[in-house]
Each structure stands twice: as C-alpha cells, then as structure tokens.
Amino acid sequence: MALIVRKYGGTSVASMDHIRRVAWAVTATKEQGDQVVVVVSAMGGETDRLLKLSEEITPVPAAREQDALLATGEQACSALLAIPLESLGYRAQSFTGIQLPLITDHVHSKARIIDLKTDLIKNSLEEGIIPVIAGFQGVSKNGSITTLGRGGSDTTAVALAAALKADRCEIYTDVDGVYTADPNICPRARHIEKISYSEMLELAGLGAKVMHVRSIELAQKYQVPLVVKSSFNGMRETWIVNEEDIMENSIIKGVTLEKNVSKISLIRIPDRPGIAYQILEPLADAAINVDMIIQNVSIEGYTDLTFTIPTTDLNKASDLVYEVARNIDALEVRADNNIVKVSAVGIGIKTNPGVAARMFKALSEENINIEMISTSEYRISCVIEEKYGELGVRAVHKAFGLDATESTETGS
Ligand code: ADP
Ligand code: ASP
Ligand code: MG
C-alpha cells in the first residue's frame, strides 16, 4: 500500500464537474488499496478574482488582509471536494493551513514554511478518512493567515509529502508534464520524461510556472519522488529526479519566459561607496527580491543604476525607491513594466563556451533588442521588450535545436 500526496491545480478543479471527476479519480486510487492525501488549489480563476476585488479598493492592499482573502479560495475548494467524496460513500475531511497547522514566517504573500504538523492528517488516514488539504496557505506564529506565493499549492503538497514520508508526490495539472518550453507559447516544445531537481529549480525560478520554485527546493532537500501529470490525459508524465538518475543530457534543457518582471532605473545618482546599499536595503527589508542589477560607468562622479524586481512588488518598490531618490538627489526614477525575461537553462552551459552567443544571435535575427543580460552556471537570461517575449522564446528554442519535428500535443 503506497502513501500518495496528490495535488490538483486550479484548472483541474475549475468547475463542479471537474471537482466531481477529481473525486472519482481519488476514490479509484483508494479502491486500488493506496492511501491518498489530496491538496487542492482554488478553483481556476478564483485567486485572480479575489485579487482584483481587493485591488479595486487600493493598489497596495494591507498584506495581512490580502492573504486572509486569498486563502478562502483554497478553503472553499477543499470543502467542495470533500462533499462529493462523502456523497460517493467515502469519508473525507477538509483542512485549512491554520487547522493543521502549517506554520510559516510572517512574510505575507510569499511566506516560507517553518513547521508542518501532520497529526490530524495521520489520524484521518488511520481511520480511513481521505484528508483534503487547502493548499497555498499557512499561519504565522502571531496567528495571521499567510500565503506561499502564486502557485504555492505545489509547495504545500511537496512539504506534506516530505513530512509524511510519502512514497510519491503527484502534481496534477493541465499539461502532461514538463516541456522544453511552455507548450502554450511554443507549439514545438518537446515533452521531457525526466528532469533533474537542479534544472527544474532553474526553469521554475525563471518563469516555468508548471511548478512552484519552492516546491522543487523542498523536493530536492527531502528527496521527495515527484511526478507531473495531466488531469485530462493519462498518457505521459515527467519525473523530477536527481541528476545522476538521468542518462542523457542536452546542453540546454529548456527555455522560459518570465512575465512577472519590471525594472526600476535611478538616473544620475552620486557614484560613491554605499549608494547601492542605500537604494537596495529598503527593498531587502520589505522582502522584495531584486534580481538583475546594472550600474553604468561613472561620468563626472555620477552614474545610473537599473535593477529588476517582480511586477507584483512594483508599487511597493517604487514608493521605497522614490523616497531614497529624494534623499540622494537622483535626477529621475523610471519604472518600466513593459519588459519580460527570456532564459535558456541547462547544466551544459558552464562547460560549453559559445552558448550565450548563440542565444544573442537568435534574438538579433528576429530584430529583438536585449536590454539586460545575466548569466550563471546553469542559465543565460535576457531582458527584452514585452511584446517580443513569445517570439524570443520560440527563436531561442529553435536555435538550440530543441524544436520537435511536429507540433506539441499537450493533452490539455
Ligand atoms: P495549475 O493551476 O495546475 O497549478 P499552472 O497554470 O500553475 O497549473 O501550471 C501549468 C501551466 O504551466 C501550463 O498550462 C503551461 O502553460 C505552463 N508552463 C510554463 N512553462 C512550462 C513548461 N516548461 N512545461 C510545461 N508547462 C509549462
Ligand atoms: N491559487 C493560488 C494561485 O492561483 C495557488 C495555486 O494555485 O497554487 O496562485
Ligand atoms: Mg500552479
């Protein structure tokens, strides 16, 4: 008898019909003799709907209340799945993050898990009850509801699988696994059967939203066997495994598009020691993740500084930067959310010179201007104008020989 933690994403529970189908699938697995712990996202579109409601009131809603609001999406869905399970004659119990509890730090909208109590779940399993957990949410030590960041139900599932020492964690979504690029923007993307935790971590961190980045960190740390499958088509799947379990490796594993990226530039700031610290420290204190940073050469003691942040933090970051800019007499602050980041990811990058040049050539052949560049052992990223994002992904995908001969059938 296997213990399986199975997560259903928003599209898999988008309507009551979908939820009924999920209930049947869960009971079928139970009938095979396995134990299942289910984790659900909010019904498709619900988190966006709730976000819009609060942003109708103010562009920067109180973070604590925003999390309390968003967590209701998953709470409703967990009860909406437990009800049909019960009416099919099975015993089921829904649990929220507070009930478990899943304890997090206090960083609203991107909280990290500190501790996860599994007593209630274990008790349910012992009594033959199917636990249905509301994903994406937790509670901070001071009793406030927190959320784990967009896509965070994956992280709830992997954390539970680790804590329960489950045999595997299954992520059910609207694609039948991980592809070499988002199949919805790159029709020639190829299905990947096995991908290493390290490569999946990079892909997820750079915009491949098929998996939440922290879920991969946890899966790697606790060695959780992780598989991505489609709720709509059972033919293929992707296993996320250790690097040494993969026989074949290509230089580039995949190409990503990150849309949640904006840049802020401070023009004509004094070029003196401590200035970057003065600008970036308030952002770090506000838990805003600054990614690429470029400082121009100094002219007559002045320079310009440009950096990228998630668009979701743009309003908050702009407020903080304007304040510093006034104090240091910057000439101007410019905020731009009209950009995206295209990245090529692969463990072969560090050992294959010329990979970056190939990517730049692919973009230039499409007349796409590169605004910012960053590289690491595993990736090359270029910031470009938003309207060229999808074209850029397709061009880079093709340039690295990743295109499949036929158009992708994702089964979604
Ligand atoms: P869920 O609601 O089930 O969590 P998500 O929308 O978060 O689903 O993730 C699935 C989506 O991820 C797919 O529909 C696809 O558009 C997108 N995606 C982005 N990059 C990739 C990739 N490399 N492989 C597969 N899907 C990807
Ligand atoms: N409902 C949340 C979101 O839309 C969390 C999740 O789906 O994983 O981001
Ligand atoms: Mg998701």
Coordinates of C-alpha atoms and ligand atoms in Angstrom, one line a residue:
M1 CA 0.0 0.0 0.0
A2 CA 1.5 3.3 -1.1
L3 CA 1.0 6.7 0.5
I4 CA 0.5 9.3 -2.2
V5 CA 0.2 13.0 -1.8
R6 CA -1.7 14.3 -4.8
K7 CA -2.2 17.9 -5.8
Y8 CA -4.8 19.2 -8.1
G9 CA -4.2 22.7 -9.6
G10 CA -6.8 25.3 -10.5
T11 CA -7.7 24.1 -14.0
S12 CA -8.2 20.6 -12.6
V13 CA -10.9 21.9 -10.2
A14 CA -12.2 24.7 -12.4
S15 CA -15.9 23.7 -12.1
M16 CA -18.2 21.4 -10.1
D17 CA -18.0 18.9 -13.0
H18 CA -14.2 19.0 -12.7
I19 CA -14.4 18.6 -8.9
R20 CA -16.7 15.6 -9.3
R21 CA -14.2 14.0 -11.7
V22 CA -11.4 14.6 -9.3
A23 CA -13.5 12.9 -6.6
W24 CA -14.0 9.8 -8.7
A25 CA -10.2 9.7 -9.5
V26 CA -9.4 9.9 -5.8
T27 CA -11.8 7.1 -4.9
A28 CA -10.4 4.9 -7.7
T29 CA -6.9 5.2 -6.3
K30 CA -8.2 4.4 -2.8
E31 CA -10.0 1.4 -4.2
Q32 CA -6.6 0.1 -5.5
G33 CA -5.6 0.0 -1.9
D34 CA -3.4 3.1 -1.8
Q35 CA -3.7 5.9 0.8
V36 CA -4.2 9.4 -0.7
V37 CA -3.8 12.8 0.8
V38 CA -5.2 15.4 -1.5
V39 CA -4.1 19.0 -1.8
V40 CA -6.2 21.5 -3.8
S41 CA -5.7 24.9 -5.3
A42 CA -8.5 27.4 -5.6
M43 CA -10.9 26.8 -8.5
G44 CA -9.4 28.2 -11.7
G45 CA -9.5 32.0 -11.8
E46 CA -10.7 32.4 -8.2
T47 CA -7.4 33.8 -6.9
D48 CA -7.3 36.4 -9.6
R49 CA -10.9 37.3 -9.0
L50 CA -10.2 37.8 -5.3
L51 CA -7.1 39.8 -6.0
K52 CA -9.0 42.1 -8.4
L53 CA -11.6 42.7 -5.7
S54 CA -9.1 44.0 -3.2
E55 CA -7.2 46.0 -5.8
E56 CA -10.4 47.8 -6.7
I57 CA -10.1 49.4 -3.3
T58 CA -6.4 50.2 -3.3
P59 CA -3.3 49.2 -5.5
V60 CA -1.4 48.2 -2.4
P61 CA -3.9 46.3 -0.1
A62 CA -3.0 45.6 3.5
A63 CA -0.8 42.5 3.1
R64 CA -2.3 40.6 6.1
E65 CA -5.9 41.1 4.9
Q66 CA -5.0 40.2 1.3
D67 CA -3.6 36.9 2.4
A68 CA -6.7 36.2 4.6
L69 CA -8.8 36.9 1.5
L70 CA -6.8 34.8 -1.0
A71 CA -6.7 31.8 1.4
T72 CA -10.5 31.5 1.1
G73 CA -10.2 30.2 -2.5
E74 CA -8.4 27.1 -1.4
Q75 CA -10.5 26.7 1.7
A76 CA -13.7 26.7 -0.3
C77 CA -12.3 24.2 -2.8
S78 CA -11.1 21.7 -0.2
A79 CA -14.7 21.6 1.3
L80 CA -16.1 21.4 -2.2
L81 CA -14.1 18.3 -2.9
A82 CA -14.7 16.7 0.5
I83 CA -18.5 16.9 -0.1
P84 CA -18.7 14.8 -3.3
L85 CA -16.2 12.3 -1.7
E86 CA -18.6 11.9 1.2
S87 CA -21.6 11.6 -1.1
L88 CA -19.9 8.9 -3.0
G89 CA -19.9 6.9 0.2
Y90 CA -16.3 7.7 1.3
R91 CA -15.2 9.5 4.5
A92 CA -13.3 12.8 3.8
Q93 CA -12.3 15.8 5.8
S94 CA -11.1 19.1 4.6
F95 CA -8.3 21.0 6.5
T96 CA -7.1 24.6 6.1
G97 CA -3.5 25.7 6.8
I98 CA -4.5 27.0 10.2
Q99 CA -6.2 23.8 11.2
L100 CA -3.1 21.6 10.5
P101 CA -1.3 23.9 11.4
L102 CA 1.2 24.7 8.6
I103 CA 3.3 27.3 10.3
T104 CA 5.1 29.9 8.2
D105 CA 7.2 33.0 8.7
H106 CA 5.3 36.3 8.7
V107 CA 6.2 37.5 5.1
H108 CA 2.7 37.9 3.6
S109 CA 2.2 36.8 0.0
K110 CA 5.4 34.8 -0.1
A111 CA 5.7 33.1 3.3
R112 CA 8.1 30.3 3.9
I113 CA 7.2 27.1 5.7
I114 CA 8.8 26.8 9.2
D115 CA 6.9 23.8 10.5
L116 CA 4.1 21.4 9.4
K117 CA 2.1 19.3 11.9
T118 CA 0.8 16.1 10.4
D119 CA -1.1 14.7 13.5
L120 CA -4.6 15.5 12.1
I121 CA -3.7 14.0 8.7
K122 CA -2.2 10.8 10.2
N123 CA -5.3 10.4 12.5
S124 CA -7.6 10.7 9.5
L125 CA -5.6 8.2 7.4
E126 CA -5.6 5.7 10.3
E127 CA -9.4 6.0 10.4
G128 CA -9.7 5.5 6.6
I129 CA -10.7 9.2 6.1
I130 CA -9.4 11.0 3.0
P131 CA -7.8 14.3 4.1
V132 CA -8.3 17.1 1.6
I133 CA -5.9 20.0 2.3
A134 CA -6.3 23.6 1.3
G135 CA -3.0 24.4 -0.5
F136 CA -1.1 27.7 -0.7
Q137 CA -1.8 28.8 2.9
G138 CA -0.4 28.7 6.4
V139 CA -0.4 30.6 9.6
S140 CA 2.3 32.8 11.1
K141 CA 3.4 32.4 14.7
N142 CA 1.3 35.5 15.6
G143 CA -1.8 33.8 14.2
S144 CA -2.2 35.7 10.9
I145 CA -3.1 33.8 7.8
T146 CA -0.3 33.7 5.3
T147 CA 0.1 32.6 1.6
L148 CA 3.1 30.9 0.0
G149 CA 3.2 32.9 -3.3
R150 CA 1.3 32.4 -6.6
G151 CA 1.4 28.7 -7.5
G152 CA 2.2 27.8 -3.8
S153 CA -0.1 24.8 -3.6
D154 CA 2.7 22.8 -5.2
T155 CA 4.8 23.7 -2.2
T156 CA 2.1 22.6 0.3
A157 CA 1.9 19.2 -1.5
V158 CA 5.7 18.6 -1.5
A159 CA 6.0 19.8 2.1
L160 CA 3.3 17.3 3.1
A161 CA 4.8 14.5 1.1
A162 CA 8.2 15.2 2.9
A163 CA 6.6 15.4 6.4
L164 CA 4.5 12.3 5.9
K165 CA 7.4 10.4 4.1
A166 CA 5.0 9.7 1.3
D167 CA 6.0 7.2 -1.4
R168 CA 5.5 10.0 -4.0
C169 CA 4.0 13.4 -4.7
E170 CA 1.9 13.7 -7.8
I171 CA 1.2 17.1 -9.3
Y172 CA -2.0 17.0 -11.5
T173 CA -2.2 20.0 -13.9
D174 CA -3.4 20.9 -17.4
V175 CA -0.3 19.7 -19.2
D176 CA 1.0 16.1 -19.3
G177 CA 4.4 17.1 -17.8
V178 CA 7.3 19.5 -18.1
Y179 CA 8.3 20.6 -21.7
T180 CA 11.3 22.2 -23.1
A181 CA 9.3 25.5 -23.2
D182 CA 5.7 26.4 -22.3
P183 CA 3.7 24.4 -24.9
N184 CA 1.1 27.2 -24.8
I185 CA 3.6 29.6 -26.4
C186 CA 6.0 27.3 -28.2
P187 CA 4.0 24.7 -30.2
R188 CA 7.2 22.8 -31.0
A189 CA 8.2 22.3 -27.4
R190 CA 9.2 18.8 -26.5
H191 CA 8.0 16.6 -23.7
I192 CA 10.6 15.8 -21.1
E193 CA 10.4 12.4 -19.4
K194 CA 13.0 13.1 -16.6
I195 CA 14.5 16.3 -15.4
S196 CA 16.9 16.9 -12.6
Y197 CA 15.8 18.9 -9.5
S198 CA 18.5 21.5 -10.3
E199 CA 17.3 22.1 -13.8
M200 CA 13.7 22.2 -12.7
L201 CA 14.6 24.6 -10.0
E202 CA 16.1 27.0 -12.6
L203 CA 13.2 26.6 -15.0
A204 CA 10.7 27.3 -12.3
G205 CA 12.6 30.2 -10.9
L206 CA 12.8 31.7 -14.4
G207 CA 9.1 31.6 -15.2
A208 CA 8.1 27.9 -16.0
K209 CA 5.1 28.2 -13.8
V210 CA 4.2 24.5 -14.2
M211 CA 6.0 24.0 -10.8
H212 CA 6.3 26.5 -7.9
V213 CA 10.0 27.1 -7.3
R214 CA 10.0 26.4 -3.5
S215 CA 8.3 23.0 -4.1
I216 CA 11.4 21.9 -6.1
E217 CA 13.7 23.2 -3.4
L218 CA 11.8 21.1 -0.8
A219 CA 11.6 18.0 -3.1
Q220 CA 15.4 18.1 -3.6
K221 CA 16.2 18.7 0.0
Y222 CA 13.9 15.9 1.3
Q223 CA 14.3 13.7 -1.8
V224 CA 10.6 13.5 -2.5
P225 CA 9.8 11.5 -5.6
L226 CA 7.9 14.0 -7.7
V227 CA 5.8 13.5 -10.8
V228 CA 3.9 15.9 -13.0
K229 CA 0.8 14.6 -14.8
S230 CA -2.3 15.8 -16.7
S231 CA -5.7 15.7 -15.1
F232 CA -7.1 15.5 -18.6
N233 CA -4.9 12.9 -20.3
G234 CA -3.1 10.0 -18.7
M235 CA -0.6 9.1 -21.4
R236 CA 2.6 10.9 -20.4
E237 CA 4.3 12.3 -17.3
T238 CA 7.5 13.9 -16.2
W239 CA 9.6 12.7 -13.2
I240 CA 11.7 15.2 -11.4
V241 CA 14.8 13.3 -10.1
N242 CA 18.4 13.5 -9.1
E243 CA 20.9 14.5 -11.8
E244 CA 22.7 11.1 -11.6
D245 CA 19.4 9.3 -12.5
I246 CA 19.3 10.9 -15.9
M247 CA 21.2 9.1 -18.6
E248 CA 21.0 11.6 -21.5
N249 CA 21.7 15.3 -21.1
S250 CA 21.5 18.1 -23.5
I251 CA 23.3 21.4 -23.2
I252 CA 20.1 23.3 -22.9
K253 CA 17.2 21.7 -21.2
G254 CA 14.6 24.4 -21.7
V255 CA 13.7 28.0 -22.5
T256 CA 11.5 30.1 -20.2
L257 CA 9.6 33.3 -20.3
E258 CA 9.2 35.3 -17.1
K259 CA 6.4 37.9 -17.4
N260 CA 6.3 39.0 -13.7
V261 CA 9.3 41.3 -14.1
S262 CA 9.7 45.0 -14.1
K263 CA 12.7 47.4 -13.9
I264 CA 13.4 50.5 -12.0
S265 CA 16.2 52.9 -13.1
L266 CA 17.7 55.7 -11.0
I267 CA 19.2 58.3 -13.3
R268 CA 22.2 60.4 -12.3
I269 CA 22.9 59.3 -8.8
P270 CA 26.1 60.2 -7.0
D271 CA 28.7 57.5 -7.6
R272 CA 30.1 57.0 -4.0
P273 CA 30.6 54.0 -1.7
G274 CA 27.4 52.8 -0.1
I275 CA 25.0 54.2 -2.6
A276 CA 23.8 50.8 -4.0
Y277 CA 23.3 49.6 -0.4
Q278 CA 21.3 52.8 0.4
I279 CA 19.0 52.1 -2.5
L280 CA 18.6 48.4 -2.2
E281 CA 18.5 47.9 1.6
P282 CA 14.9 49.2 2.0
L283 CA 13.8 46.7 -0.7
A284 CA 15.5 43.8 1.1
D285 CA 13.9 44.9 4.3
A286 CA 10.5 44.8 2.5
A287 CA 11.3 41.2 1.3
I288 CA 11.4 42.4 -2.3
N289 CA 13.6 40.2 -4.4
V290 CA 16.0 42.3 -6.6
D291 CA 17.3 40.2 -9.5
M292 CA 19.5 41.7 -12.2
I293 CA 21.4 44.9 -11.3
I294 CA 23.3 47.1 -13.8
Q295 CA 25.4 50.1 -12.9
N296 CA 26.6 52.3 -15.7
V297 CA 30.2 53.6 -15.9
S298 CA 30.7 56.7 -13.8
I299 CA 30.8 60.1 -15.6
E300 CA 31.9 63.1 -13.5
G301 CA 31.0 61.4 -10.3
Y302 CA 27.5 60.4 -11.4
T303 CA 26.1 57.1 -12.6
D304 CA 22.8 55.3 -13.3
L305 CA 21.5 52.2 -11.6
T306 CA 18.9 49.8 -13.0
F307 CA 17.5 46.7 -11.4
T308 CA 14.7 44.2 -11.9
I309 CA 12.0 43.2 -9.4
P310 CA 8.8 41.1 -9.7
T311 CA 6.0 43.3 -11.2
T312 CA 3.8 42.2 -8.2
D313 CA 6.1 44.2 -6.0
L314 CA 6.4 47.2 -8.4
N315 CA 4.1 49.6 -6.5
K316 CA 5.7 48.9 -3.1
A317 CA 9.2 49.1 -4.6
S318 CA 8.5 52.4 -6.4
D319 CA 7.3 54.0 -3.2
L320 CA 10.5 52.9 -1.4
V321 CA 12.8 53.9 -4.2
Y322 CA 11.3 57.4 -4.7
E323 CA 12.0 58.1 -1.1
V324 CA 15.7 57.2 -1.3
A325 CA 15.9 59.0 -4.7
R326 CA 14.8 62.2 -3.0
N327 CA 17.4 61.8 -0.2
I328 CA 20.3 61.2 -2.6
D329 CA 19.3 63.8 -5.1
A330 CA 18.8 61.4 -8.0
L331 CA 17.8 63.3 -11.2
E332 CA 14.9 60.9 -12.1
V333 CA 13.4 57.5 -11.3
R334 CA 11.9 55.4 -14.1
A335 CA 9.7 52.4 -13.6
D336 CA 9.1 50.1 -16.6
N337 CA 6.8 47.0 -16.5
N338 CA 6.8 46.7 -20.3
I339 CA 9.6 44.0 -20.2
V340 CA 10.0 40.3 -19.9
K341 CA 12.9 37.9 -19.3
V342 CA 13.7 35.1 -21.7
S343 CA 16.1 32.5 -20.3
A344 CA 17.9 29.4 -21.6
V345 CA 18.5 26.8 -18.9
G346 CA 20.8 23.7 -18.8
I347 CA 23.6 22.1 -16.9
G348 CA 25.7 22.1 -20.1
I349 CA 26.1 25.9 -20.1
K350 CA 29.1 26.0 -17.8
T351 CA 31.1 23.6 -19.9
N352 CA 30.1 24.8 -23.4
P353 CA 31.5 28.1 -24.5
G354 CA 29.5 29.9 -27.1
V355 CA 26.1 29.1 -25.7
A356 CA 25.4 32.8 -24.8
A357 CA 26.5 34.0 -28.2
R358 CA 24.1 31.5 -29.8
M359 CA 21.2 32.9 -27.8
F360 CA 22.1 36.5 -28.6
K361 CA 22.3 35.6 -32.3
A362 CA 18.9 34.0 -32.2
L363 CA 17.3 37.2 -30.7
S364 CA 19.2 39.5 -33.1
E365 CA 18.0 37.6 -36.1
E366 CA 14.4 38.4 -35.0
N367 CA 15.5 42.1 -34.5
I368 CA 14.9 41.8 -30.8
N369 CA 16.9 44.3 -28.7
I370 CA 18.4 42.9 -25.5
E371 CA 18.1 45.4 -22.6
M372 CA 19.8 43.5 -19.8
I373 CA 21.8 40.2 -19.6
S374 CA 22.8 37.9 -16.8
T375 CA 24.4 34.5 -16.7
S376 CA 25.2 31.8 -14.2
E377 CA 26.5 28.2 -14.4
Y378 CA 23.0 27.0 -15.4
R379 CA 21.4 29.8 -17.3
I380 CA 21.5 32.8 -19.6
S381 CA 18.8 35.4 -19.2
C382 CA 18.0 38.4 -21.4
V383 CA 15.5 41.1 -20.6
I384 CA 13.6 42.3 -23.7
E385 CA 10.6 44.3 -24.6
E386 CA 7.4 42.5 -23.5
K387 CA 5.8 42.3 -27.0
Y388 CA 8.7 40.2 -28.3
G389 CA 8.6 37.7 -25.4
E390 CA 6.9 34.8 -27.1
L391 CA 8.7 35.3 -30.3
G392 CA 12.0 35.4 -28.4
V393 CA 11.2 32.1 -26.7
R394 CA 10.4 30.4 -30.0
A395 CA 13.6 31.8 -31.6
V396 CA 15.9 30.7 -28.8
H397 CA 14.2 27.3 -28.5
K398 CA 14.8 26.7 -32.3
A399 CA 18.4 28.0 -32.1
F400 CA 19.3 25.3 -29.5
G401 CA 17.8 22.5 -31.6
L402 CA 15.0 21.9 -29.2
D403 CA 12.1 22.1 -31.7
A404 CA 10.2 18.9 -32.1
T405 CA 9.5 17.9 -35.7
E406 CA 5.8 18.0 -35.1
S407 CA 3.6 20.4 -33.1
T408 CA 3.1 19.5 -29.5
E409 CA 0.0 17.7 -28.3
T410 CA -0.2 18.5 -24.5
G411 CA -3.3 16.6 -23.9
S412 CA -4.8 19.6 -22.0
Ligands
ADP1 P1 -2.0 24.6 -12.0 O1 -3.1 25.5 -11.9 O2 -2.4 23.1 -12.3 O3 -1.1 24.7 -10.9 P2 -0.3 26.2 -13.7 O4 -1.0 27.1 -14.6 O5 0.3 26.8 -12.4 O6 -1.2 24.9 -13.4 O7 0.9 25.4 -14.5 C1 0.6 24.8 -15.7 C2 1.0 25.7 -16.9 O8 2.4 25.9 -16.8 C3 0.7 25.1 -18.2 O9 -0.6 25.3 -18.7 C4 1.8 25.8 -19.1 O10 1.2 26.9 -19.8 C5 2.7 26.4 -18.1 N1 4.1 26.1 -18.4 C6 5.1 27.1 -18.4 N2 6.3 26.5 -18.7 C7 6.1 25.2 -18.9 C8 6.9 24.1 -19.2 N3 8.2 24.2 -19.4 N4 6.3 22.9 -19.3 C9 5.0 22.7 -19.1 N5 4.2 23.7 -18.8 C10 4.7 25.0 -18.7
ASP2 N1 -4.5 29.6 -6.0 C1 -3.1 30.1 -6.0 C2 -2.7 30.7 -7.3 O1 -3.6 30.9 -8.2 C3 -2.2 29.0 -5.6 C4 -2.1 27.8 -6.5 O2 -2.9 27.7 -7.5 O3 -1.1 27.0 -6.4 O4 -1.6 31.1 -7.4
MG3 MG 0.5 26.0 -10.5

